Amino acid sequence: MDGMVLVSKTDSSNGSGSLRPGRPKRTSFCVRRSGKKYMMGIPKGLFDEGDSINFFLLPDNGFAVNISPNGERAISGKSTSPNTLIPRVIADKLISISDGTTELVAEERPDRTWYFPFSQFS
């Protein structure tokens, strides 16, 4: 039993762990594409308990999301990796995104709303 070293539990949310580094905290929106499935990754500090999300489409320009308690769509993985499924009508406009994770450029608007121009996907 001599030579034993305690491997203590560390908080991996800050990106550090004793044996293996944790995933860094998400600081921006992203799209995770896997085939025909599109998920939006949400920065953790942007929502409160009980919040949901609404999507808005500007057909030729882009889309927006609004986070509020009155949202229609659930935010999954709130404690680990917050995300939500992107509606098909918007996902059909994102077909130029390759499989994997793509960081999004967002314009912050009033009332917890963010706008994403389609021009960033061309």
PDB file of C-alpha atoms in Angstrom:
ATOM      1  CA  MET A   1       0.000   0.000   0.000  1.00  0.00           C
ATOM      2  CA  ASP A   2       3.022   2.245   0.107  1.00  0.00           C
ATOM      3  CA  GLY A   3       3.265   4.718  -2.744  1.00  0.00           C
ATOM      4  CA  MET A   4      -0.498   5.174  -3.207  1.00  0.00           C
ATOM      5  CA  VAL A   5      -1.461   8.609  -4.468  1.00  0.00           C
ATOM      6  CA  LEU A   6      -4.948  10.046  -4.136  1.00  0.00           C
ATOM      7  CA  VAL A   7      -6.548  10.852  -7.493  1.00  0.00           C
ATOM      8  CA  SER A   8      -8.916  13.578  -6.421  1.00  0.00           C
ATOM      9  CA  LYS A   9     -12.136  14.556  -8.106  1.00  0.00           C
ATOM     10  CA  THR A  10     -11.831  17.824 -10.039  1.00  0.00           C
ATOM     11  CA  ASP A  11     -14.345  20.055 -11.764  1.00  0.00           C
ATOM     12  CA  SER A  12     -14.086  19.261 -15.483  1.00  0.00           C
ATOM     13  CA  SER A  13     -16.435  22.120 -16.411  1.00  0.00           C
ATOM     14  CA  ASN A  14     -13.483  24.503 -16.496  1.00  0.00           C
ATOM     15  CA  GLY A  15     -11.609  22.262 -18.902  1.00  0.00           C
ATOM     16  CA  SER A  16      -9.226  20.680 -16.407  1.00  0.00           C
ATOM     17  CA  GLY A  17      -9.198  17.193 -14.965  1.00  0.00           C
ATOM     18  CA  SER A  18      -6.640  15.169 -13.066  1.00  0.00           C
ATOM     19  CA  LEU A  19      -6.266  12.368 -15.623  1.00  0.00           C
ATOM     20  CA  ARG A  20      -7.848  13.731 -18.773  1.00  0.00           C
ATOM     21  CA  PRO A  21      -8.834  17.261 -19.720  1.00  0.00           C
ATOM     22  CA  GLY A  22     -12.569  17.957 -19.838  1.00  0.00           C
ATOM     23  CA  ARG A  23     -14.474  19.559 -22.674  1.00  0.00           C
ATOM     24  CA  PRO A  24     -14.100  23.341 -22.567  1.00  0.00           C
ATOM     25  CA  LYS A  25     -17.237  25.359 -21.901  1.00  0.00           C
ATOM     26  CA  ARG A  26     -19.127  26.429 -25.018  1.00  0.00           C
ATOM     27  CA  THR A  27     -18.855  30.188 -25.491  1.00  0.00           C
ATOM     28  CA  SER A  28     -20.675  30.544 -28.817  1.00  0.00           C
ATOM     29  CA  PHE A  29     -23.532  28.966 -30.746  1.00  0.00           C
ATOM     30  CA  CYS A  30     -22.751  26.097 -33.112  1.00  0.00           C
ATOM     31  CA  VAL A  31     -24.448  23.663 -35.476  1.00  0.00           C
ATOM     32  CA  ARG A  32     -23.717  19.965 -35.064  1.00  0.00           C
ATOM     33  CA  ARG A  33     -24.600  18.077 -38.234  1.00  0.00           C
ATOM     34  CA  SER A  34     -24.813  14.326 -38.493  1.00  0.00           C
ATOM     35  CA  GLY A  35     -26.322  13.320 -41.842  1.00  0.00           C
ATOM     36  CA  LYS A  36     -29.779  14.894 -42.006  1.00  0.00           C
ATOM     37  CA  LYS A  37     -29.861  15.732 -38.288  1.00  0.00           C
ATOM     38  CA  TYR A  38     -28.979  19.311 -37.284  1.00  0.00           C
ATOM     39  CA  MET A  39     -28.557  20.288 -33.628  1.00  0.00           C
ATOM     40  CA  MET A  40     -27.793  23.754 -32.294  1.00  0.00           C
ATOM     41  CA  GLY A  41     -25.273  23.942 -29.458  1.00  0.00           C
ATOM     42  CA  ILE A  42     -26.121  26.733 -27.011  1.00  0.00           C
ATOM     43  CA  PRO A  43     -23.677  28.534 -24.691  1.00  0.00           C
ATOM     44  CA  LYS A  44     -24.460  27.444 -21.153  1.00  0.00           C
ATOM     45  CA  GLY A  45     -24.825  30.882 -19.550  1.00  0.00           C
ATOM     46  CA  LEU A  46     -27.583  32.099 -21.875  1.00  0.00           C
ATOM     47  CA  PHE A  47     -30.568  30.374 -20.305  1.00  0.00           C
ATOM     48  CA  ASP A  48     -32.184  29.924 -16.921  1.00  0.00           C
ATOM     49  CA  GLU A  49     -34.008  26.973 -15.406  1.00  0.00           C
ATOM     50  CA  GLY A  50     -37.368  26.558 -17.146  1.00  0.00           C
ATOM     51  CA  ASP A  51     -36.307  28.349 -20.349  1.00  0.00           C
ATOM     52  CA  SER A  52     -37.117  27.022 -23.815  1.00  0.00           C
ATOM     53  CA  ILE A  53     -36.311  28.267 -27.307  1.00  0.00           C
ATOM     54  CA  ASN A  54     -38.204  29.623 -30.316  1.00  0.00           C
ATOM     55  CA  PHE A  55     -36.884  29.685 -33.894  1.00  0.00           C
ATOM     56  CA  PHE A  56     -37.764  32.417 -36.410  1.00  0.00           C
ATOM     57  CA  LEU A  57     -37.072  32.250 -40.150  1.00  0.00           C
ATOM     58  CA  LEU A  58     -36.251  35.186 -42.408  1.00  0.00           C
ATOM     59  CA  PRO A  59     -36.555  33.126 -45.638  1.00  0.00           C
ATOM     60  CA  ASP A  60     -33.826  34.765 -47.732  1.00  0.00           C
ATOM     61  CA  ASN A  61     -31.658  36.296 -45.032  1.00  0.00           C
ATOM     62  CA  GLY A  62     -31.234  34.017 -42.017  1.00  0.00           C
ATOM     63  CA  PHE A  63     -32.852  32.772 -38.854  1.00  0.00           C
ATOM     64  CA  ALA A  64     -33.108  33.871 -35.246  1.00  0.00           C
ATOM     65  CA  VAL A  65     -33.578  32.200 -31.890  1.00  0.00           C
ATOM     66  CA  ASN A  66     -35.209  33.580 -28.783  1.00  0.00           C
ATOM     67  CA  ILE A  67     -34.669  32.009 -25.364  1.00  0.00           C
ATOM     68  CA  SER A  68     -37.466  32.533 -22.835  1.00  0.00           C
ATOM     69  CA  PRO A  69     -39.762  30.649 -20.448  1.00  0.00           C
ATOM     70  CA  ASN A  70     -42.444  30.819 -23.170  1.00  0.00           C
ATOM     71  CA  GLY A  71     -40.444  29.008 -25.856  1.00  0.00           C
ATOM     72  CA  GLU A  72     -42.011  26.123 -27.788  1.00  0.00           C
ATOM     73  CA  ARG A  73     -38.936  23.900 -28.117  1.00  0.00           C
ATOM     74  CA  ALA A  74     -37.011  22.240 -25.304  1.00  0.00           C
ATOM     75  CA  ILE A  75     -33.344  22.788 -24.558  1.00  0.00           C
ATOM     76  CA  SER A  76     -31.765  19.380 -23.901  1.00  0.00           C
ATOM     77  CA  GLY A  77     -28.624  18.613 -21.929  1.00  0.00           C
ATOM     78  CA  LYS A  78     -28.888  21.770 -19.819  1.00  0.00           C
ATOM     79  CA  SER A  79     -26.401  20.537 -17.241  1.00  0.00           C
ATOM     80  CA  THR A  80     -23.799  19.160 -19.661  1.00  0.00           C
ATOM     81  CA  SER A  81     -24.001  20.208 -23.309  1.00  0.00           C
ATOM     82  CA  PRO A  82     -27.047  22.391 -23.982  1.00  0.00           C
ATOM     83  CA  ASN A  83     -28.573  21.885 -27.418  1.00  0.00           C
ATOM     84  CA  THR A  84     -31.810  21.812 -29.358  1.00  0.00           C
ATOM     85  CA  LEU A  85     -32.970  20.249 -32.602  1.00  0.00           C
ATOM     86  CA  ILE A  86     -33.054  22.730 -35.489  1.00  0.00           C
ATOM     87  CA  PRO A  87     -36.455  22.705 -37.265  1.00  0.00           C
ATOM     88  CA  ARG A  88     -36.425  21.046 -40.707  1.00  0.00           C
ATOM     89  CA  VAL A  89     -37.498  24.241 -42.545  1.00  0.00           C
ATOM     90  CA  ILE A  90     -34.319  25.950 -41.270  1.00  0.00           C
ATOM     91  CA  ALA A  91     -32.104  22.850 -41.567  1.00  0.00           C
ATOM     92  CA  ASP A  92     -32.989  22.653 -45.273  1.00  0.00           C
ATOM     93  CA  LYS A  93     -31.270  26.037 -45.697  1.00  0.00           C
ATOM     94  CA  LEU A  94     -28.091  24.743 -43.971  1.00  0.00           C
ATOM     95  CA  ILE A  95     -27.256  21.922 -46.399  1.00  0.00           C
ATOM     96  CA  SER A  96     -23.901  23.517 -47.274  1.00  0.00           C
ATOM     97  CA  ILE A  97     -22.646  22.788 -43.731  1.00  0.00           C
ATOM     98  CA  SER A  98     -20.475  19.670 -43.601  1.00  0.00           C
ATOM     99  CA  ASP A  99     -20.864  16.911 -41.001  1.00  0.00           C
ATOM    100  CA  GLY A 100     -19.335  17.798 -37.644  1.00  0.00           C
ATOM    101  CA  THR A 101     -19.420  20.999 -35.627  1.00  0.00           C
ATOM    102  CA  THR A 102     -19.566  24.448 -37.205  1.00  0.00           C
ATOM    103  CA  GLU A 103     -19.246  27.580 -35.071  1.00  0.00           C
ATOM    104  CA  LEU A 104     -21.917  30.204 -35.789  1.00  0.00           C
ATOM    105  CA  VAL A 105     -21.576  33.963 -36.121  1.00  0.00           C
ATOM    106  CA  ALA A 106     -24.448  35.487 -34.150  1.00  0.00           C
ATOM    107  CA  GLU A 107     -25.752  39.022 -33.893  1.00  0.00           C
ATOM    108  CA  GLU A 108     -27.202  39.644 -30.457  1.00  0.00           C
ATOM    109  CA  ARG A 109     -30.578  41.393 -30.505  1.00  0.00           C
ATOM    110  CA  PRO A 110     -32.758  42.682 -27.644  1.00  0.00           C
ATOM    111  CA  ASP A 111     -34.808  40.386 -25.399  1.00  0.00           C
ATOM    112  CA  ARG A 112     -32.461  37.362 -25.458  1.00  0.00           C
ATOM    113  CA  THR A 113     -32.659  36.987 -29.233  1.00  0.00           C
ATOM    114  CA  TRP A 114     -29.786  36.082 -31.580  1.00  0.00           C
ATOM    115  CA  TYR A 115     -29.756  36.363 -35.372  1.00  0.00           C
ATOM    116  CA  PHE A 116     -27.741  34.085 -37.690  1.00  0.00           C
ATOM    117  CA  PRO A 117     -27.348  35.281 -41.323  1.00  0.00           C
ATOM    118  CA  PHE A 118     -27.395  32.580 -44.012  1.00  0.00           C
ATOM    119  CA  SER A 119     -24.481  34.350 -45.729  1.00  0.00           C
ATOM    120  CA  GLN A 120     -22.072  32.705 -43.242  1.00  0.00           C
ATOM    121  CA  PHE A 121     -22.887  29.264 -44.711  1.00  0.00           C
ATOM    122  CA  SER A 122     -21.988  29.905 -48.357  1.00  0.00           C
TER     123      SER A 122
END
